[in-house]
Amino acid sequence: MNILVTGAAGYVGSVCASELVNARHSVVAFDNFSAGHRAAIVKRVKLIEGDIADAATVKRVCRKFRIEAVMHFAAKALVDESMRNPGLFYRNNVSGTITLLDVLVECGIQKLVFSSSAAVYGEPKEVPITEEHPLTPINPYGETKLVIERALAWYQHAHGLRWVALRYFNAAGAVGALGEDHRPETHLVPRLLDAALNSDRTFHIYGDDYPTPDGTCVRDYVHVRDIARAHILALRALPRIRGAVFNVGHGEGFSVREVVRGVEEVTRRTLRVEVSPRRAGDPAVLVASPAKISRDLGWKPRHSDLRGIIRSAWTWKTKHPDGYHRTRSAR
Ligand code: UFG
């Protein structure tokens, strides 16, 4: 199939583009490089530099490459930034996506897999979180993802769009030359590995007074390769699924302290750890129920054991101590 991957230079988008190529799809990688990395674009994809808000370019690309399906990753994704600059998130994630959807309609493209987030749930009222959980996001990032999920249902109704929205929990891990490198990096696993590699750095646990067994927050870590697999299964299911949301989570939670221990074991280094105040907006526990995606798409996490996630990310980190900075293109 000819597939357009927006945000293909980003963390999850790049891994997914690579797995699609491995599955013998023809991939057009589309990215404006505002946050993505050129070195994350794998060989055997066609690369187009552009912005989803530029309807003329997206239309030209869809027609030229006879695009049949779109995987839409391009988005602003740092929660903290969304709290400080909501306009940026509404412009990129909502306005940009609506422009993209209108192009899809115009070009007669009826298949879309959309990157959504557990952030659509907000503060969980019960765990594990099922797809029926109330949707009350507590930051603009989650709100913009929810706005698009709802728009997709209306595009389905009006234009026959077939779509799947995948609500990721905590993506982590690396696949070969592709790893996690956000600027600024706010995520737990890369920050811990940074502290493991640089013994002068202190890792800060954001709060140890949560109502959890060891007082630190519990999260559901999913290997990015398993997330990519969920996209491929979703795409395959689109002829029978008209529109649906799925959690992409492992169903098992680990506390920040457990992840710290995991990193110390895998790296065989002792970290300098300090407890700092809580980070605003962090729920105590976020764990998915994977029942629906397992039942409807046959998805099972294959690589998401915590040690395996950390090992893959550590291998990447030791080869790319400065992230993609100064690494040569993967092309
Ligand atoms: N943490 C620390 N120290 C750090 C970094 C993180 O203690 O230096 C803690 C956080 O407080 C949190 C846990 O590690 O308890 C995980 O934090 P991440 O930033 O890695 O991930 P989040 O759970 O905050 O965010 C993830 C996704 C978001 C999504 C959110 C859903 O990365 O995109 O889940 O609510 F919005």
Tab-separated table of C-alpha atoms and ligand atoms in Angstrom:
chain	number	residue	atom	x	y	z
A	1	MET	CA	0.000	0.000	0.000
A	2	ASN	CA	1.159	3.602	-0.592
A	3	ILE	CA	1.216	5.228	2.832
A	4	LEU	CA	1.836	8.830	3.839
A	5	VAL	CA	3.456	9.080	7.287
A	6	THR	CA	3.253	12.582	8.744
A	7	GLY	CA	5.741	13.327	11.509
A	8	ALA	CA	7.946	10.555	10.142
A	9	ALA	CA	11.088	12.135	11.616
A	10	GLY	CA	9.699	12.025	15.154
A	11	TYR	CA	10.139	9.304	17.752
A	12	VAL	CA	7.127	7.046	17.153
A	13	GLY	CA	6.636	8.171	13.534
A	14	SER	CA	10.172	7.203	12.510
A	15	VAL	CA	9.907	3.721	14.023
A	16	CYS	CA	6.544	3.224	12.393
A	17	ALA	CA	7.797	4.360	8.979
A	18	SER	CA	10.651	1.889	9.311
A	19	GLU	CA	8.352	-1.009	10.294
A	20	LEU	CA	6.007	-0.169	7.397
A	21	VAL	CA	8.909	-0.363	4.981
A	22	ASN	CA	9.892	-3.721	6.518
A	23	ALA	CA	6.308	-4.856	5.928
A	24	ARG	CA	6.837	-3.975	2.220
A	25	HIS	CA	4.646	-0.904	2.099
A	26	SER	CA	5.652	2.067	0.007
A	27	VAL	CA	6.178	4.945	2.439
A	28	VAL	CA	6.233	8.688	1.878
A	29	ALA	CA	7.736	10.388	4.941
A	30	PHE	CA	6.405	13.889	5.520
A	31	ASP	CA	7.865	16.173	8.184
A	32	ASN	CA	8.539	19.853	8.736
A	33	PHE	CA	11.554	19.062	10.965
A	34	SER	CA	10.342	21.436	13.670
A	35	ALA	CA	10.997	18.681	16.211
A	36	GLY	CA	11.998	15.626	14.166
A	37	HIS	CA	15.468	14.573	13.092
A	38	ARG	CA	16.746	14.011	9.568
A	39	ALA	CA	18.841	11.121	10.850
A	40	ALA	CA	15.623	9.377	11.931
A	41	ILE	CA	14.414	9.023	8.327
A	42	VAL	CA	15.257	5.505	7.269
A	43	LYS	CA	16.382	4.376	3.839
A	44	ARG	CA	13.795	3.186	1.352
A	45	VAL	CA	11.240	5.916	2.151
A	46	LYS	CA	10.595	8.943	-0.011
A	47	LEU	CA	11.173	12.068	2.040
A	48	ILE	CA	9.122	15.230	1.554
A	49	GLU	CA	9.836	18.246	3.742
A	50	GLY	CA	6.586	20.057	4.382
A	51	ASP	CA	3.932	21.100	6.820
A	52	ILE	CA	0.517	19.501	7.225
A	53	ALA	CA	-0.959	23.004	7.344
A	54	ASP	CA	0.171	23.538	3.730
A	55	ALA	CA	-2.816	22.017	1.926
A	56	ALA	CA	-1.393	22.527	-1.583
A	57	THR	CA	1.798	20.585	-0.819
A	58	VAL	CA	-0.028	17.765	0.977
A	59	LYS	CA	-2.457	17.474	-1.940
A	60	ARG	CA	0.360	17.393	-4.473
A	61	VAL	CA	2.137	14.663	-2.490
A	62	CYS	CA	-1.029	12.576	-2.081
A	63	ARG	CA	-1.743	12.724	-5.810
A	64	LYS	CA	1.818	12.251	-7.006
A	65	PHE	CA	2.420	9.151	-4.860
A	66	ARG	CA	-1.137	7.792	-5.163
A	67	ILE	CA	-1.481	7.699	-1.382
A	68	GLU	CA	-4.029	5.158	-0.154
A	69	ALA	CA	-3.706	5.550	3.612
A	70	VAL	CA	-2.265	8.040	6.085
A	71	MET	CA	-0.607	7.530	9.435
A	72	HIS	CA	-0.732	10.858	11.176
A	73	PHE	CA	1.920	11.435	13.848
A	74	ALA	CA	2.818	15.079	13.195
A	75	ALA	CA	1.921	17.032	16.318
A	76	LYS	CA	3.241	19.120	19.136
A	77	ALA	CA	3.545	16.678	22.020
A	78	LEU	CA	5.234	18.150	25.104
A	79	VAL	CA	2.588	18.515	27.795
A	80	ASP	CA	4.378	21.260	29.677
A	81	GLU	CA	4.779	23.350	26.518
A	82	SER	CA	1.061	22.943	25.850
A	83	MET	CA	0.277	24.503	29.237
A	84	ARG	CA	2.434	27.521	28.406
A	85	ASN	CA	1.496	27.897	24.746
A	86	PRO	CA	-1.946	26.421	24.022
A	87	GLY	CA	-2.297	28.409	20.779
A	88	LEU	CA	0.648	26.544	19.276
A	89	PHE	CA	-1.051	23.218	20.059
A	90	TYR	CA	-4.434	24.253	18.680
A	91	ARG	CA	-2.755	25.574	15.522
A	92	ASN	CA	-0.615	22.501	14.915
A	93	ASN	CA	-2.652	19.655	16.323
A	94	VAL	CA	-6.163	20.845	15.559
A	95	SER	CA	-5.992	23.329	12.698
A	96	GLY	CA	-3.149	21.446	10.951
A	97	THR	CA	-4.960	18.118	11.252
A	98	ILE	CA	-8.227	19.530	9.922
A	99	THR	CA	-6.340	20.848	6.884
A	100	LEU	CA	-4.881	17.372	6.402
A	101	LEU	CA	-8.294	15.709	6.758
A	102	ASP	CA	-9.801	18.007	4.139
A	103	VAL	CA	-7.045	17.060	1.717
A	104	LEU	CA	-7.735	13.384	2.391
A	105	VAL	CA	-11.395	13.929	1.571
A	106	GLU	CA	-10.526	15.861	-1.587
A	107	CYS	CA	-8.121	13.160	-2.749
A	108	GLY	CA	-10.524	10.321	-1.907
A	109	ILE	CA	-8.185	8.804	0.707
A	110	GLN	CA	-10.332	6.923	3.180
A	111	LYS	CA	-7.914	5.288	5.612
A	112	LEU	CA	-6.327	7.045	8.549
A	113	VAL	CA	-4.488	5.887	11.666
A	114	PHE	CA	-4.198	8.724	14.152
A	115	SER	CA	-1.745	9.096	17.058
A	116	SER	CA	-3.779	9.903	20.093
A	117	SER	CA	-2.766	9.773	23.726
A	118	ALA	CA	-3.729	8.605	27.197
A	119	ALA	CA	-3.762	12.341	27.893
A	120	VAL	CA	-7.372	12.374	26.586
A	121	TYR	CA	-8.464	10.721	29.866
A	122	GLY	CA	-7.042	13.318	32.262
A	123	GLU	CA	-6.880	12.354	35.924
A	124	PRO	CA	-7.950	8.681	36.002
A	125	LYS	CA	-11.052	7.871	37.993
A	126	GLU	CA	-10.265	4.161	37.892
A	127	VAL	CA	-7.409	1.945	36.712
A	128	PRO	CA	-6.799	0.069	34.560
A	129	ILE	CA	-8.211	2.656	32.173
A	130	THR	CA	-10.606	1.326	29.536
A	131	GLU	CA	-11.677	3.209	26.414
A	132	GLU	CA	-15.007	3.910	28.144
A	133	HIS	CA	-13.307	5.948	30.849
A	134	PRO	CA	-14.568	9.592	30.975
A	135	LEU	CA	-12.655	11.959	28.686
A	136	THR	CA	-11.596	14.980	30.722
A	137	PRO	CA	-8.119	16.088	29.612
A	138	ILE	CA	-6.236	18.339	31.996
A	139	ASN	CA	-3.877	19.956	29.495
A	140	PRO	CA	-4.146	21.472	25.996
A	141	TYR	CA	-2.141	18.586	24.538
A	142	GLY	CA	-4.742	16.022	25.609
A	143	GLU	CA	-7.563	18.366	24.669
A	144	THR	CA	-6.288	18.799	21.100
A	145	LYS	CA	-6.009	15.015	20.663
A	146	LEU	CA	-9.573	14.600	21.883
A	147	VAL	CA	-10.877	17.335	19.569
A	148	ILE	CA	-9.444	15.417	16.616
A	149	GLU	CA	-10.791	12.038	17.769
A	150	ARG	CA	-14.232	13.634	17.805
A	151	ALA	CA	-13.706	15.310	14.425
A	152	LEU	CA	-12.769	11.926	12.945
A	153	ALA	CA	-16.182	10.543	13.870
A	154	TRP	CA	-17.815	13.439	12.016
A	155	TYR	CA	-15.575	12.995	8.964
A	156	GLN	CA	-16.578	9.343	8.984
A	157	HIS	CA	-20.231	10.353	9.072
A	158	ALA	CA	-19.963	13.020	6.369
A	159	HIS	CA	-17.278	11.595	4.065
A	160	GLY	CA	-16.972	7.876	4.812
A	161	LEU	CA	-13.472	8.252	6.323
A	162	ARG	CA	-12.286	5.053	8.012
A	163	TRP	CA	-10.099	5.703	11.019
A	164	VAL	CA	-8.446	4.293	14.086
A	165	ALA	CA	-7.140	6.501	16.909
A	166	LEU	CA	-4.466	4.874	19.067
A	167	ARG	CA	-4.214	6.237	22.591
A	168	TYR	CA	-0.591	5.668	23.560
A	169	PHE	CA	0.429	5.264	27.143
A	170	ASN	CA	4.167	5.712	27.863
A	171	ALA	CA	6.163	5.041	24.711
A	172	ALA	CA	9.760	4.029	25.442
A	173	GLY	CA	12.649	2.010	24.033
A	174	ALA	CA	14.589	2.094	20.771
A	175	VAL	CA	14.743	0.087	17.561
A	176	GLY	CA	18.208	-0.179	16.016
A	177	ALA	CA	19.281	3.289	14.851
A	178	LEU	CA	15.993	4.885	15.933
A	179	GLY	CA	15.595	6.213	19.450
A	180	GLU	CA	14.015	8.859	21.637
A	181	ASP	CA	15.386	12.401	21.407
A	182	HIS	CA	13.042	15.222	22.347
A	183	ARG	CA	14.297	18.789	22.794
A	184	PRO	CA	13.910	19.499	25.649
A	185	GLU	CA	13.812	15.906	26.894
A	186	THR	CA	11.220	15.551	29.638
A	187	HIS	CA	10.606	11.794	29.538
A	188	LEU	CA	11.624	9.396	32.240
A	189	VAL	CA	13.658	6.718	30.450
A	190	PRO	CA	15.907	9.019	28.356
A	191	ARG	CA	16.486	11.254	31.366
A	192	LEU	CA	17.547	8.299	33.491
A	193	LEU	CA	19.883	7.045	30.775
A	194	ASP	CA	21.374	10.489	30.504
A	195	ALA	CA	22.130	10.396	34.225
A	196	ALA	CA	23.588	6.880	33.827
A	197	LEU	CA	25.912	8.044	31.062
A	198	ASN	CA	26.956	11.269	32.764
A	199	SER	CA	27.880	10.564	36.374
A	200	ASP	CA	27.930	14.282	37.244
A	201	ARG	CA	24.187	14.555	36.515
A	202	THR	CA	21.533	14.108	39.189
A	203	PHE	CA	18.233	12.488	38.358
A	204	HIS	CA	15.216	14.072	40.044
A	205	ILE	CA	12.195	12.008	41.045
A	206	TYR	CA	9.199	14.288	40.849
A	207	GLY	CA	7.515	13.474	44.138
A	208	ASP	CA	7.510	10.404	46.371
A	209	ASP	CA	4.352	11.199	48.309
A	210	TYR	CA	1.797	9.795	45.853
A	211	PRO	CA	-0.745	7.189	46.996
A	212	THR	CA	1.222	4.329	45.362
A	213	PRO	CA	3.161	1.435	46.966
A	214	ASP	CA	6.507	3.307	47.018
A	215	GLY	CA	5.103	6.847	46.788
A	216	THR	CA	6.288	7.492	43.207
A	217	CYS	CA	4.068	7.667	40.098
A	218	VAL	CA	3.145	4.494	38.261
A	219	ARG	CA	3.085	4.358	34.443
A	220	ASP	CA	2.434	1.812	31.706
A	221	TYR	CA	5.590	1.644	29.547
A	222	VAL	CA	5.164	0.287	26.023
A	223	HIS	CA	7.992	-0.471	23.641
A	224	VAL	CA	7.857	1.831	20.630
A	225	ARG	CA	8.153	-1.235	18.392
A	226	ASP	CA	4.924	-2.599	19.909
A	227	ILE	CA	3.289	0.778	19.255
A	228	ALA	CA	4.375	0.580	15.617
A	229	ARG	CA	2.907	-2.919	15.409
A	230	ALA	CA	-0.411	-1.563	16.714
A	231	HIS	CA	-0.438	0.870	13.761
A	232	ILE	CA	0.145	-1.878	11.258
A	233	LEU	CA	-2.623	-4.012	12.754
A	234	ALA	CA	-4.955	-0.995	12.799
A	235	LEU	CA	-4.272	-0.307	9.133
A	236	ARG	CA	-4.951	-3.934	8.286
A	237	ALA	CA	-8.244	-3.811	10.217
A	238	LEU	CA	-9.538	-0.669	8.484
A	239	PRO	CA	-11.591	-2.451	5.852
A	240	ARG	CA	-13.711	-3.938	8.648
A	241	ILE	CA	-13.402	-1.138	11.223
A	242	ARG	CA	-15.105	2.135	10.287
A	243	GLY	CA	-13.905	4.174	13.223
A	244	ALA	CA	-12.534	3.178	16.619
A	245	VAL	CA	-10.290	4.201	19.499
A	246	PHE	CA	-7.867	1.812	21.188
A	247	ASN	CA	-5.572	2.062	24.178
A	248	VAL	CA	-2.013	1.074	23.396
A	249	GLY	CA	-0.764	0.012	26.791
A	250	HIS	CA	0.769	-3.008	28.333
A	251	GLY	CA	-1.671	-3.311	31.249
A	252	GLU	CA	1.109	-3.367	33.829
A	253	GLY	CA	2.448	-0.389	35.738
A	254	PHE	CA	5.914	0.416	37.088
A	255	SER	CA	6.779	3.120	39.571
A	256	VAL	CA	9.471	5.708	38.926
A	257	ARG	CA	11.630	4.001	41.579
A	258	GLU	CA	11.187	0.638	39.826
A	259	VAL	CA	12.332	2.196	36.562
A	260	VAL	CA	15.316	3.751	38.352
A	261	ARG	CA	16.259	0.276	39.668
A	262	GLY	CA	15.763	-1.215	36.203
A	263	VAL	CA	18.121	1.372	34.707
A	264	GLU	CA	20.722	0.735	37.412
A	265	GLU	CA	20.582	-3.001	36.739
A	266	VAL	CA	20.754	-2.745	32.961
A	267	THR	CA	23.479	-0.092	32.885
A	268	ARG	CA	25.320	-1.514	35.914
A	269	ARG	CA	25.730	2.043	37.193
A	270	THR	CA	24.521	3.682	40.366
A	271	LEU	CA	22.604	6.880	39.714
A	272	ARG	CA	22.625	10.061	41.739
A	273	VAL	CA	18.966	10.371	42.643
A	274	GLU	CA	17.186	13.144	44.509
A	275	VAL	CA	13.541	13.560	45.315
A	276	SER	CA	12.092	16.867	44.113
A	277	PRO	CA	8.602	18.326	44.436
A	278	ARG	CA	5.803	16.878	42.318
A	279	ARG	CA	5.540	18.001	38.681
A	280	ALA	CA	2.266	19.799	38.044
A	281	GLY	CA	-0.372	17.704	36.285
A	282	ASP	CA	1.152	14.235	36.931
A	283	PRO	CA	-1.557	11.693	37.838
A	284	ALA	CA	-0.442	9.117	40.447
A	285	VAL	CA	-1.219	6.062	38.297
A	286	LEU	CA	-1.772	5.643	34.535
A	287	VAL	CA	-2.239	2.037	33.474
A	288	ALA	CA	-4.165	0.913	30.400
A	289	SER	CA	-6.575	-1.895	29.932
A	290	PRO	CA	-5.335	-3.479	26.684
A	291	ALA	CA	-8.426	-5.751	26.475
A	292	LYS	CA	-10.038	-3.984	23.508
A	293	ILE	CA	-6.960	-3.778	21.274
A	294	SER	CA	-6.108	-7.365	22.114
A	295	ARG	CA	-9.631	-8.572	21.281
A	296	ASP	CA	-10.288	-6.466	18.162
A	297	LEU	CA	-6.832	-6.120	16.604
A	298	GLY	CA	-5.070	-9.165	18.060
A	299	TRP	CA	-2.359	-6.884	19.482
A	300	LYS	CA	-0.099	-8.217	22.221
A	301	PRO	CA	2.957	-6.417	23.527
A	302	ARG	CA	5.968	-8.497	22.509
A	303	HIS	CA	8.834	-6.221	23.492
A	304	SER	CA	7.377	-4.301	26.423
A	305	ASP	CA	9.003	-5.977	29.428
A	306	LEU	CA	10.655	-3.178	31.369
A	307	ARG	CA	14.219	-4.557	31.244
A	308	GLY	CA	13.939	-5.117	27.485
A	309	ILE	CA	12.697	-1.565	26.948
A	310	ILE	CA	15.549	-0.141	29.004
A	311	ARG	CA	18.153	-2.391	27.337
A	312	SER	CA	17.131	-1.256	23.847
A	313	ALA	CA	17.116	2.413	24.870
A	314	TRP	CA	20.516	2.021	26.590
A	315	THR	CA	22.059	0.430	23.501
A	316	TRP	CA	20.818	3.400	21.463
A	317	LYS	CA	21.993	5.913	24.052
A	318	THR	CA	25.506	4.509	24.233
A	319	LYS	CA	25.754	4.764	20.439
A	320	HIS	CA	24.147	8.233	20.366
A	321	PRO	CA	25.260	9.963	23.572
A	322	ASP	CA	24.112	13.338	22.196
A	323	GLY	CA	20.963	11.911	20.641
A	324	TYR	CA	20.621	12.472	16.915
A	325	HIS	CA	22.860	15.492	17.248
A	326	ARG	CA	26.078	14.743	15.370
A	327	THR	CA	24.825	11.372	14.157
A	328	ARG	CA	24.839	10.804	10.455
A	329	SER	CA	21.625	10.275	8.560
A	330	ALA	CA	20.142	6.770	8.673
A	331	ARG	CA	19.492	7.047	4.934
B	1	UFG	N1	9.597	11.685	35.961
B	1	UFG	C1	10.497	11.963	36.988
B	1	UFG	N2	11.644	12.626	36.664
B	1	UFG	C2	11.941	13.011	35.389
B	1	UFG	C3	11.024	12.717	34.342
B	1	UFG	C4	9.863	12.060	34.670
B	1	UFG	O1	10.263	11.625	38.157
B	1	UFG	O2	13.020	13.624	35.184
B	1	UFG	C5	8.362	10.969	36.270
B	1	UFG	C6	7.116	11.780	35.974
B	1	UFG	O3	6.805	12.619	37.053
B	1	UFG	C7	6.088	10.686	35.725
B	1	UFG	C8	6.912	9.548	35.127
B	1	UFG	O4	8.260	9.840	35.445
B	1	UFG	O5	5.564	10.262	36.934
B	1	UFG	C9	6.764	9.451	33.621
B	1	UFG	O6	6.998	10.730	33.073
B	1	UFG	P1	7.123	11.009	31.495
B	1	UFG	O7	7.360	12.476	31.335
B	1	UFG	O8	8.105	10.079	30.904
B	1	UFG	O9	5.713	10.592	30.923
B	1	UFG	P2	4.246	11.106	31.319
B	1	UFG	O10	3.575	9.940	32.005
B	1	UFG	O11	4.256	12.378	32.025
B	1	UFG	O12	3.649	11.414	29.884
B	1	UFG	C10	3.162	10.430	29.042
B	1	UFG	C11	3.382	10.844	27.597
B	1	UFG	C12	2.586	12.091	27.271
B	1	UFG	C13	1.133	11.860	27.621
B	1	UFG	C14	0.995	11.384	29.039
B	1	UFG	C15	-0.428	10.947	29.276
B	1	UFG	O13	4.740	11.076	27.363
B	1	UFG	O14	2.675	12.364	25.900
B	1	UFG	O15	1.793	10.250	29.290
B	1	UFG	O16	-0.929	11.555	30.335
B	1	UFG	F1	0.452	13.006	27.482
